[in-house]
Amino acid sequence: MLTRLLDLINQPENTPKGKINLHNHLCLNVRTGRQLCSSCVDVCPVQGIEQKGNRVEIKDCIACGLCAVACPTGVMDELWDAVAKVISAGKDPRPCLWISCHNTAPIKDALKLNCLGELTPELILYLLRRDISKISILYQPEVCKGCSCHSGQTNWNNTWQKLARIYPPEANCFQVQDLAPEFIDNDQQPVDYTRRGFLRSFTREAQQVAAQLLLGETVDKENNPFAQSLSLRRKLFTHIVSHLDPDQAKILEPGYLRHPEIGPDCSFCNSCATLCPSGAMKMVQRDDSVQLSVDPTACNMCGLCAAICPARAITVDWAIPNDAPPQRIPLLEGERRRCSQCGQHFWSCSDTGQPICMRCSNNRNKPRLTWHESTM
């Protein structure tokens, strides 16, 4: 991976300037052929994202990174510019780190992001775990009013609220200010917020390889349409969650303590485990038994499993609490049985009544059609 990273940095001329690499195989709409999610389209401030067939395409981009933050499965990870910047800043221990957006006054040695909306709680927690004693955010609401990535303000306010609950003012490690400090850097060049500036020589791909490398994760490949991968945001979460107590984890990401529920109508068809973009759902067969389980740290509660379940046996409900530890949780177990009608073996968790496989059950419930001879 180091070799690949160096190649990307040292040979930027080999990278197509107009190409944006998206992980289309992770998109919920692409995986199911249905319109299940529009997070990236809804949050894009320039309406620059659209889906064409089995691909998501970028028509226009101002490098705000909001689509990457909104996407639950990591399709837009290549556009999350803040990750590499934050991880790079985390390598330099300091008593205080200022963070601001591109529109505010330049602060000496500050971390300047394209938009505060791409600054998620996971990134702040990552910095505080990297020997940076205090994080100060320069947030000036009046600047957001005329900004081209205005939708990022809602993202940032959500992040602010979560972090304020995790780190109250008396903790003195996280604060938000509307006035810039005295040490303004007058010599700092303004950020090039154009598409050309975004696609600079240190490419997106190189940034993401660096981020993956520093997080101790490998870059996932699109081996097939059903390849599974954790999003970069979820990898950040699992990287820092071991340092949080359960109450902080609940504040940071309720989905961490949630997972789908599976009812007894499940036929163990394995559709949920096959199509799950993060690989959270798994089905394991052992001789005459089968088990479906979920990893709550990988599950992003995207709802794909419930949408494609042919038996409608899966429920994705954020109101269902779960205080189990962060480990793979068994959801449902079944046994091998023989259908009383067709004689084929099938998996079932029910041992009452006559065993009937799903195919025979569906055929039995179909209406009988009677064709009458027409009279001439």
PDB file of C-alpha atoms in Angstrom, residues 56-320:
ATOM      1  CA  VAL A  56     -24.009   7.271  -9.458  1.00  0.00           C
ATOM      2  CA  GLU A  57     -22.490  10.158 -11.372  1.00  0.00           C
ATOM      3  CA  ILE A  58     -21.140  13.573 -10.407  1.00  0.00           C
ATOM      4  CA  LYS A  59     -22.176  16.402 -12.732  1.00  0.00           C
ATOM      5  CA  ASP A  60     -20.878  19.253 -10.590  1.00  0.00           C
ATOM      6  CA  CYS A  61     -18.780  19.388  -7.417  1.00  0.00           C
ATOM      7  CA  ILE A  62     -17.602  22.204  -5.145  1.00  0.00           C
ATOM      8  CA  ALA A  63     -15.619  19.893  -2.830  1.00  0.00           C
ATOM      9  CA  CYS A  64     -17.808  20.389   0.242  1.00  0.00           C
ATOM     10  CA  GLY A  65     -17.667  16.678   1.200  1.00  0.00           C
ATOM     11  CA  LEU A  66     -21.261  16.697   2.469  1.00  0.00           C
ATOM     12  CA  CYS A  67     -22.313  13.792   0.248  1.00  0.00           C
ATOM     13  CA  ALA A  68     -19.588  11.602   1.753  1.00  0.00           C
ATOM     14  CA  VAL A  69     -20.790  12.393   5.267  1.00  0.00           C
ATOM     15  CA  ALA A  70     -24.432  11.730   4.345  1.00  0.00           C
ATOM     16  CA  CYS A  71     -23.901   8.463   2.445  1.00  0.00           C
ATOM     17  CA  PRO A  72     -24.479   5.524   4.839  1.00  0.00           C
ATOM     18  CA  THR A  73     -22.432   3.003   2.850  1.00  0.00           C
ATOM     19  CA  GLY A  74     -19.310   4.868   1.676  1.00  0.00           C
ATOM     20  CA  VAL A  75     -20.081   5.400  -2.006  1.00  0.00           C
ATOM     21  CA  MET A  76     -18.683   8.946  -1.809  1.00  0.00           C
ATOM     22  CA  ASP A  77     -15.656   8.281   0.403  1.00  0.00           C
ATOM     23  CA  GLU A  78     -13.271   9.588  -2.281  1.00  0.00           C
ATOM     24  CA  LEU A  79     -14.898  13.023  -1.872  1.00  0.00           C
ATOM     25  CA  TRP A  80     -14.366  13.291   1.898  1.00  0.00           C
ATOM     26  CA  ASP A  81     -11.414  15.652   1.859  1.00  0.00           C
ATOM     27  CA  ALA A  82     -11.494  16.290   5.617  1.00  0.00           C
ATOM     28  CA  VAL A  83     -10.375  12.785   6.589  1.00  0.00           C
ATOM     29  CA  ALA A  84      -6.841  13.038   5.236  1.00  0.00           C
ATOM     30  CA  LYS A  85      -6.462  16.566   6.627  1.00  0.00           C
ATOM     31  CA  VAL A  86      -7.579  15.520  10.110  1.00  0.00           C
ATOM     32  CA  ILE A  87      -5.390  12.432  10.193  1.00  0.00           C
ATOM     33  CA  SER A  88      -2.427  14.487   9.010  1.00  0.00           C
ATOM     34  CA  ALA A  89      -3.073  17.064  11.757  1.00  0.00           C
ATOM     35  CA  GLY A  90      -3.302  14.263  14.310  1.00  0.00           C
ATOM     36  CA  LYS A  91       0.330  13.331  13.678  1.00  0.00           C
ATOM     37  CA  ASP A  92       1.441  16.675  15.169  1.00  0.00           C
ATOM     38  CA  PRO A  93       0.715  16.776  18.940  1.00  0.00           C
ATOM     39  CA  ARG A  94      -0.076  20.245  20.221  1.00  0.00           C
ATOM     40  CA  PRO A  95      -1.870  21.883  23.178  1.00  0.00           C
ATOM     41  CA  CYS A  96      -4.557  23.436  20.966  1.00  0.00           C
ATOM     42  CA  LEU A  97      -5.742  22.992  17.387  1.00  0.00           C
ATOM     43  CA  TRP A  98      -7.950  25.534  15.652  1.00  0.00           C
ATOM     44  CA  ILE A  99     -10.330  24.342  12.927  1.00  0.00           C
ATOM     45  CA  SER A 100     -12.177  26.647  10.536  1.00  0.00           C
ATOM     46  CA  CYS A 101     -13.875  26.636   7.157  1.00  0.00           C
ATOM     47  CA  HIS A 102     -12.538  28.122   3.940  1.00  0.00           C
ATOM     48  CA  ASN A 103     -14.578  31.337   4.228  1.00  0.00           C
ATOM     49  CA  THR A 104     -13.332  32.512   7.622  1.00  0.00           C
ATOM     50  CA  ALA A 105     -10.200  34.529   8.345  1.00  0.00           C
ATOM     51  CA  PRO A 106      -7.035  32.424   8.060  1.00  0.00           C
ATOM     52  CA  ILE A 107      -5.606  31.349  11.417  1.00  0.00           C
ATOM     53  CA  LYS A 108      -1.948  30.468  11.782  1.00  0.00           C
ATOM     54  CA  ASP A 109      -1.352  26.688  11.981  1.00  0.00           C
ATOM     55  CA  ALA A 110      -5.094  26.054  11.878  1.00  0.00           C
ATOM     56  CA  LEU A 111      -6.776  23.165  10.129  1.00  0.00           C
ATOM     57  CA  LYS A 112      -8.860  24.710   7.357  1.00  0.00           C
ATOM     58  CA  LEU A 113     -11.647  22.582   5.894  1.00  0.00           C
ATOM     59  CA  ASN A 114     -13.765  23.215   2.831  1.00  0.00           C
ATOM     60  CA  CYS A 115     -16.859  23.159   5.042  1.00  0.00           C
ATOM     61  CA  LEU A 116     -17.463  22.545   8.743  1.00  0.00           C
ATOM     62  CA  GLY A 117     -20.292  20.261   7.642  1.00  0.00           C
ATOM     63  CA  GLU A 118     -17.755  17.579   6.713  1.00  0.00           C
ATOM     64  CA  LEU A 119     -16.322  17.672  10.250  1.00  0.00           C
ATOM     65  CA  THR A 120     -18.052  14.728  11.945  1.00  0.00           C
ATOM     66  CA  PRO A 121     -17.878  13.822  15.665  1.00  0.00           C
ATOM     67  CA  GLU A 122     -15.652  10.859  14.766  1.00  0.00           C
ATOM     68  CA  LEU A 123     -12.980  13.189  13.396  1.00  0.00           C
ATOM     69  CA  ILE A 124     -12.964  15.386  16.504  1.00  0.00           C
ATOM     70  CA  LEU A 125     -12.729  12.350  18.767  1.00  0.00           C
ATOM     71  CA  TYR A 126      -9.897  11.003  16.631  1.00  0.00           C
ATOM     72  CA  LEU A 127      -7.922  14.234  17.121  1.00  0.00           C
ATOM     73  CA  LEU A 128      -8.508  14.250  20.886  1.00  0.00           C
ATOM     74  CA  ARG A 129      -7.110  10.722  21.048  1.00  0.00           C
ATOM     75  CA  ARG A 130      -3.956  11.841  19.224  1.00  0.00           C
ATOM     76  CA  ASP A 131      -2.337  13.960  21.973  1.00  0.00           C
ATOM     77  CA  ILE A 132      -4.125  17.164  21.023  1.00  0.00           C
ATOM     78  CA  SER A 133      -5.334  18.598  24.297  1.00  0.00           C
ATOM     79  CA  LYS A 134      -7.919  21.049  23.026  1.00  0.00           C
ATOM     80  CA  ILE A 135      -9.970  21.570  19.851  1.00  0.00           C
ATOM     81  CA  SER A 136     -11.256  25.083  19.085  1.00  0.00           C
ATOM     82  CA  ILE A 137     -13.730  25.575  16.246  1.00  0.00           C
ATOM     83  CA  LEU A 138     -14.161  28.954  14.589  1.00  0.00           C
ATOM     84  CA  TYR A 139     -17.834  29.016  13.617  1.00  0.00           C
ATOM     85  CA  GLN A 140     -19.388  32.231  12.312  1.00  0.00           C
ATOM     86  CA  PRO A 141     -23.032  31.633  11.349  1.00  0.00           C
ATOM     87  CA  GLU A 142     -23.215  34.793   9.276  1.00  0.00           C
ATOM     88  CA  VAL A 143     -20.522  33.366   6.992  1.00  0.00           C
ATOM     89  CA  CYS A 144     -22.691  30.331   6.241  1.00  0.00           C
ATOM     90  CA  LYS A 145     -25.572  32.444   4.936  1.00  0.00           C
ATOM     91  CA  GLY A 146     -23.812  33.424   1.734  1.00  0.00           C
ATOM     92  CA  CYS A 147     -21.767  30.244   1.330  1.00  0.00           C
ATOM     93  CA  SER A 148     -22.208  28.009  -1.691  1.00  0.00           C
ATOM     94  CA  CYS A 149     -22.287  24.909   0.563  1.00  0.00           C
ATOM     95  CA  HIS A 150     -24.992  26.311   2.843  1.00  0.00           C
ATOM     96  CA  SER A 151     -26.477  22.881   3.588  1.00  0.00           C
ATOM     97  CA  GLY A 152     -23.360  22.038   5.583  1.00  0.00           C
ATOM     98  CA  GLN A 153     -24.538  24.252   8.432  1.00  0.00           C
ATOM     99  CA  THR A 154     -27.152  21.699   9.466  1.00  0.00           C
ATOM    100  CA  ASN A 155     -24.528  18.940   9.503  1.00  0.00           C
ATOM    101  CA  TRP A 156     -22.200  21.045  11.619  1.00  0.00           C
ATOM    102  CA  ASN A 157     -24.916  21.973  14.131  1.00  0.00           C
ATOM    103  CA  ASN A 158     -25.716  18.267  14.618  1.00  0.00           C
ATOM    104  CA  THR A 159     -22.035  17.529  15.207  1.00  0.00           C
ATOM    105  CA  TRP A 160     -21.767  20.428  17.634  1.00  0.00           C
ATOM    106  CA  GLN A 161     -24.760  19.236  19.666  1.00  0.00           C
ATOM    107  CA  LYS A 162     -23.378  15.710  20.002  1.00  0.00           C
ATOM    108  CA  LEU A 163     -19.903  16.847  20.996  1.00  0.00           C
ATOM    109  CA  ALA A 164     -21.282  19.357  23.501  1.00  0.00           C
ATOM    110  CA  ARG A 165     -23.032  16.477  25.275  1.00  0.00           C
ATOM    111  CA  ILE A 166     -19.911  14.314  25.246  1.00  0.00           C
ATOM    112  CA  TYR A 167     -17.577  17.138  26.269  1.00  0.00           C
ATOM    113  CA  PRO A 168     -19.370  19.775  28.385  1.00  0.00           C
ATOM    114  CA  PRO A 169     -17.667  23.193  28.816  1.00  0.00           C
ATOM    115  CA  GLU A 170     -16.015  22.164  32.072  1.00  0.00           C
ATOM    116  CA  ALA A 171     -14.090  19.454  30.219  1.00  0.00           C
ATOM    117  CA  ASN A 172     -12.138  22.269  28.509  1.00  0.00           C
ATOM    118  CA  CYS A 173     -11.097  20.115  25.548  1.00  0.00           C
ATOM    119  CA  PHE A 174     -13.671  21.187  22.961  1.00  0.00           C
ATOM    120  CA  GLN A 175     -15.035  24.654  22.354  1.00  0.00           C
ATOM    121  CA  VAL A 176     -16.764  26.629  19.628  1.00  0.00           C
ATOM    122  CA  GLN A 177     -16.065  30.332  19.177  1.00  0.00           C
ATOM    123  CA  ASP A 178     -17.423  32.974  16.824  1.00  0.00           C
ATOM    124  CA  LEU A 179     -14.400  35.266  17.108  1.00  0.00           C
ATOM    125  CA  ALA A 180     -11.049  34.451  15.548  1.00  0.00           C
ATOM    126  CA  PRO A 181      -7.987  34.427  17.816  1.00  0.00           C
ATOM    127  CA  GLU A 182      -5.441  37.229  17.666  1.00  0.00           C
ATOM    128  CA  PHE A 183      -2.807  35.197  15.808  1.00  0.00           C
ATOM    129  CA  ILE A 184      -4.252  35.672  12.318  1.00  0.00           C
ATOM    130  CA  ASP A 185      -2.080  34.479   9.452  1.00  0.00           C
ATOM    131  CA  ASN A 186      -2.160  37.380   6.988  1.00  0.00           C
ATOM    132  CA  ASP A 187       0.272  35.663   4.648  1.00  0.00           C
ATOM    133  CA  GLN A 188      -1.870  32.571   4.137  1.00  0.00           C
ATOM    134  CA  GLN A 189      -3.189  32.166   0.615  1.00  0.00           C
ATOM    135  CA  PRO A 190      -6.951  31.821   0.191  1.00  0.00           C
ATOM    136  CA  VAL A 191      -8.210  28.320  -0.388  1.00  0.00           C
ATOM    137  CA  ASP A 192      -8.859  27.464  -4.010  1.00  0.00           C
ATOM    138  CA  TYR A 193     -12.436  26.284  -3.699  1.00  0.00           C
ATOM    139  CA  THR A 194     -12.884  25.517  -7.369  1.00  0.00           C
ATOM    140  CA  ARG A 195     -13.053  22.117  -8.978  1.00  0.00           C
ATOM    141  CA  ARG A 196      -9.471  22.536 -10.199  1.00  0.00           C
ATOM    142  CA  GLY A 197      -8.287  23.232  -6.679  1.00  0.00           C
ATOM    143  CA  PHE A 198     -10.136  20.210  -5.397  1.00  0.00           C
ATOM    144  CA  LEU A 199      -8.537  17.911  -7.978  1.00  0.00           C
ATOM    145  CA  ARG A 200      -5.016  18.982  -7.050  1.00  0.00           C
ATOM    146  CA  SER A 201      -1.835  16.996  -7.571  1.00  0.00           C
ATOM    147  CA  PHE A 202      -2.238  15.169  -4.261  1.00  0.00           C
ATOM    148  CA  THR A 203      -5.287  13.361  -5.566  1.00  0.00           C
ATOM    149  CA  ARG A 204      -8.365  12.202  -3.714  1.00  0.00           C
ATOM    150  CA  GLU A 205      -7.286   8.625  -4.114  1.00  0.00           C
ATOM    151  CA  ALA A 206      -3.897   9.356  -2.584  1.00  0.00           C
ATOM    152  CA  GLN A 207      -5.581  11.082   0.356  1.00  0.00           C
ATOM    153  CA  GLN A 208      -7.884   8.144   0.972  1.00  0.00           C
ATOM    154  CA  VAL A 209      -5.033   5.634   0.723  1.00  0.00           C
ATOM    155  CA  ALA A 210      -3.188   7.684   3.337  1.00  0.00           C
ATOM    156  CA  ALA A 211      -6.270   7.764   5.564  1.00  0.00           C
ATOM    157  CA  GLN A 212      -6.817   4.021   5.238  1.00  0.00           C
ATOM    158  CA  LEU A 213      -3.136   3.353   5.904  1.00  0.00           C
ATOM    159  CA  LEU A 214      -3.042   5.457   9.079  1.00  0.00           C
ATOM    160  CA  LEU A 215      -6.259   3.851  10.327  1.00  0.00           C
ATOM    161  CA  GLY A 216      -4.734   0.421   9.885  1.00  0.00           C
ATOM    162  CA  GLU A 217      -7.303  -0.558   7.265  1.00  0.00           C
ATOM    163  CA  THR A 218      -6.865  -1.880   3.752  1.00  0.00           C
ATOM    164  CA  VAL A 219      -8.435  -0.291   0.725  1.00  0.00           C
ATOM    165  CA  ASP A 220     -11.445  -2.296  -0.381  1.00  0.00           C
ATOM    166  CA  LYS A 221     -11.701  -3.395  -3.991  1.00  0.00           C
ATOM    167  CA  GLU A 222     -14.762  -3.719  -6.214  1.00  0.00           C
ATOM    168  CA  ASN A 223     -14.248  -7.409  -6.880  1.00  0.00           C
ATOM    169  CA  ASN A 224     -17.882  -8.028  -7.808  1.00  0.00           C
ATOM    170  CA  PRO A 225     -21.238  -6.252  -7.666  1.00  0.00           C
ATOM    171  CA  PHE A 226     -21.858  -7.735  -4.221  1.00  0.00           C
ATOM    172  CA  ALA A 227     -18.491  -6.821  -2.693  1.00  0.00           C
ATOM    173  CA  GLN A 228     -18.853  -5.614   0.895  1.00  0.00           C
ATOM    174  CA  SER A 229     -16.956  -2.878   2.677  1.00  0.00           C
ATOM    175  CA  LEU A 230     -17.217  -0.607   5.677  1.00  0.00           C
ATOM    176  CA  SER A 231     -17.546   3.069   4.881  1.00  0.00           C
ATOM    177  CA  LEU A 232     -14.659   5.287   5.873  1.00  0.00           C
ATOM    178  CA  ARG A 233     -16.819   6.963   8.497  1.00  0.00           C
ATOM    179  CA  ARG A 234     -17.717   3.606  10.026  1.00  0.00           C
ATOM    180  CA  LYS A 235     -14.043   2.633  10.090  1.00  0.00           C
ATOM    181  CA  LEU A 236     -13.269   5.843  11.955  1.00  0.00           C
ATOM    182  CA  PHE A 237     -16.042   5.042  14.409  1.00  0.00           C
ATOM    183  CA  THR A 238     -14.810   1.519  15.120  1.00  0.00           C
ATOM    184  CA  HIS A 239     -11.295   2.946  15.465  1.00  0.00           C
ATOM    185  CA  ILE A 240     -12.230   5.279  18.323  1.00  0.00           C
ATOM    186  CA  VAL A 241     -15.259   3.598  19.901  1.00  0.00           C
ATOM    187  CA  SER A 242     -13.132   1.429  22.194  1.00  0.00           C
ATOM    188  CA  HIS A 243     -12.060   4.639  23.951  1.00  0.00           C
ATOM    189  CA  LEU A 244     -15.636   5.714  24.708  1.00  0.00           C
ATOM    190  CA  ASP A 245     -17.905   4.650  27.518  1.00  0.00           C
ATOM    191  CA  PRO A 246     -21.360   3.272  26.558  1.00  0.00           C
ATOM    192  CA  ASP A 247     -23.133   6.579  27.229  1.00  0.00           C
ATOM    193  CA  GLN A 248     -20.745   8.477  24.957  1.00  0.00           C
ATOM    194  CA  ALA A 249     -21.181   5.842  22.257  1.00  0.00           C
ATOM    195  CA  LYS A 250     -24.967   6.263  22.387  1.00  0.00           C
ATOM    196  CA  ILE A 251     -24.613  10.022  21.943  1.00  0.00           C
ATOM    197  CA  LEU A 252     -22.106   9.741  19.136  1.00  0.00           C
ATOM    198  CA  GLU A 253     -23.917   7.178  17.007  1.00  0.00           C
ATOM    199  CA  PRO A 254     -27.209   5.600  18.064  1.00  0.00           C
ATOM    200  CA  GLY A 255     -26.816   3.116  15.226  1.00  0.00           C
ATOM    201  CA  TYR A 256     -23.860   1.605  17.050  1.00  0.00           C
ATOM    202  CA  LEU A 257     -26.273   0.181  19.604  1.00  0.00           C
ATOM    203  CA  ARG A 258     -28.941  -0.786  17.086  1.00  0.00           C
ATOM    204  CA  HIS A 259     -29.357  -3.639  14.669  1.00  0.00           C
ATOM    205  CA  PRO A 260     -32.142  -5.226  12.585  1.00  0.00           C
ATOM    206  CA  GLU A 261     -34.572  -7.678  14.145  1.00  0.00           C
ATOM    207  CA  ILE A 262     -35.558 -10.895  12.314  1.00  0.00           C
ATOM    208  CA  GLY A 263     -38.886 -12.651  12.903  1.00  0.00           C
ATOM    209  CA  PRO A 264     -39.828 -16.335  12.626  1.00  0.00           C
ATOM    210  CA  ASP A 265     -41.047 -15.941   9.042  1.00  0.00           C
ATOM    211  CA  CYS A 266     -37.434 -15.870   7.852  1.00  0.00           C
ATOM    212  CA  SER A 267     -36.687 -18.539   5.219  1.00  0.00           C
ATOM    213  CA  PHE A 268     -32.881 -18.223   5.495  1.00  0.00           C
ATOM    214  CA  CYS A 269     -32.617 -17.332   1.805  1.00  0.00           C
ATOM    215  CA  ASN A 270     -29.389 -15.405   2.558  1.00  0.00           C
ATOM    216  CA  SER A 271     -30.465 -12.359   0.551  1.00  0.00           C
ATOM    217  CA  CYS A 272     -29.836  -9.999   3.465  1.00  0.00           C
ATOM    218  CA  ALA A 273     -26.312 -11.279   4.101  1.00  0.00           C
ATOM    219  CA  THR A 274     -25.426 -11.274   0.392  1.00  0.00           C
ATOM    220  CA  LEU A 275     -26.626  -7.747  -0.323  1.00  0.00           C
ATOM    221  CA  CYS A 276     -25.568  -6.114   2.969  1.00  0.00           C
ATOM    222  CA  PRO A 277     -23.095  -3.427   1.802  1.00  0.00           C
ATOM    223  CA  SER A 278     -21.034  -3.458   5.006  1.00  0.00           C
ATOM    224  CA  GLY A 279     -20.983  -7.213   5.618  1.00  0.00           C
ATOM    225  CA  ALA A 280     -22.680  -6.782   8.988  1.00  0.00           C
ATOM    226  CA  MET A 281     -25.176  -9.589   8.319  1.00  0.00           C
ATOM    227  CA  LYS A 282     -23.798 -13.123   8.132  1.00  0.00           C
ATOM    228  CA  MET A 283     -25.399 -16.531   7.660  1.00  0.00           C
ATOM    229  CA  VAL A 284     -23.425 -19.580   8.794  1.00  0.00           C
ATOM    230  CA  GLN A 285     -24.484 -23.180   8.125  1.00  0.00           C
ATOM    231  CA  ARG A 286     -23.315 -26.036  10.314  1.00  0.00           C
ATOM    232  CA  ASP A 287     -24.516 -29.539   9.419  1.00  0.00           C
ATOM    233  CA  ASP A 288     -28.245 -29.447  10.148  1.00  0.00           C
ATOM    234  CA  SER A 289     -28.404 -25.951  11.636  1.00  0.00           C
ATOM    235  CA  VAL A 290     -28.095 -22.406  10.376  1.00  0.00           C
ATOM    236  CA  GLN A 291     -27.601 -19.069  12.138  1.00  0.00           C
ATOM    237  CA  LEU A 292     -28.072 -15.450  11.075  1.00  0.00           C
ATOM    238  CA  SER A 293     -26.035 -12.916  13.029  1.00  0.00           C
ATOM    239  CA  VAL A 294     -25.170  -9.222  12.873  1.00  0.00           C
ATOM    240  CA  ASP A 295     -22.167  -7.118  13.855  1.00  0.00           C
ATOM    241  CA  PRO A 296     -23.621  -3.893  15.343  1.00  0.00           C
ATOM    242  CA  THR A 297     -20.350  -2.027  14.880  1.00  0.00           C
ATOM    243  CA  ALA A 298     -20.570  -2.655  11.123  1.00  0.00           C
ATOM    244  CA  CYS A 299     -24.332  -2.228  10.721  1.00  0.00           C
ATOM    245  CA  ASN A 300     -25.235   1.274   9.549  1.00  0.00           C
ATOM    246  CA  MET A 301     -29.009   0.721   9.784  1.00  0.00           C
ATOM    247  CA  CYS A 302     -29.399   1.500   6.094  1.00  0.00           C
ATOM    248  CA  GLY A 303     -32.549  -0.651   5.858  1.00  0.00           C
ATOM    249  CA  LEU A 304     -31.521  -2.568   2.736  1.00  0.00           C
ATOM    250  CA  CYS A 305     -32.041  -5.974   4.377  1.00  0.00           C
ATOM    251  CA  ALA A 306     -35.626  -5.139   5.332  1.00  0.00           C
ATOM    252  CA  ALA A 307     -36.384  -3.756   1.880  1.00  0.00           C
ATOM    253  CA  ILE A 308     -35.258  -6.858  -0.021  1.00  0.00           C
ATOM    254  CA  CYS A 309     -36.393  -9.601   2.395  1.00  0.00           C
ATOM    255  CA  PRO A 310     -38.852 -11.766   0.390  1.00  0.00           C
ATOM    256  CA  ALA A 311     -40.519 -12.996   3.594  1.00  0.00           C
ATOM    257  CA  ARG A 312     -40.744  -9.469   5.073  1.00  0.00           C
ATOM    258  CA  ALA A 313     -39.280 -10.899   8.248  1.00  0.00           C
ATOM    259  CA  ILE A 314     -36.755  -8.108   8.991  1.00  0.00           C
ATOM    260  CA  THR A 315     -37.509  -4.976  10.966  1.00  0.00           C
ATOM    261  CA  VAL A 316     -35.187  -1.966  11.050  1.00  0.00           C
ATOM    262  CA  ASP A 317     -36.437   0.217  13.872  1.00  0.00           C
ATOM    263  CA  TRP A 318     -34.290   2.851  15.550  1.00  0.00           C
ATOM    264  CA  ALA A 319     -36.594   2.695  18.559  1.00  0.00           C
ATOM    265  CA  ILE A 320     -35.518  -0.861  19.410  1.00  0.00           C
TER     266      ILE A 320
END
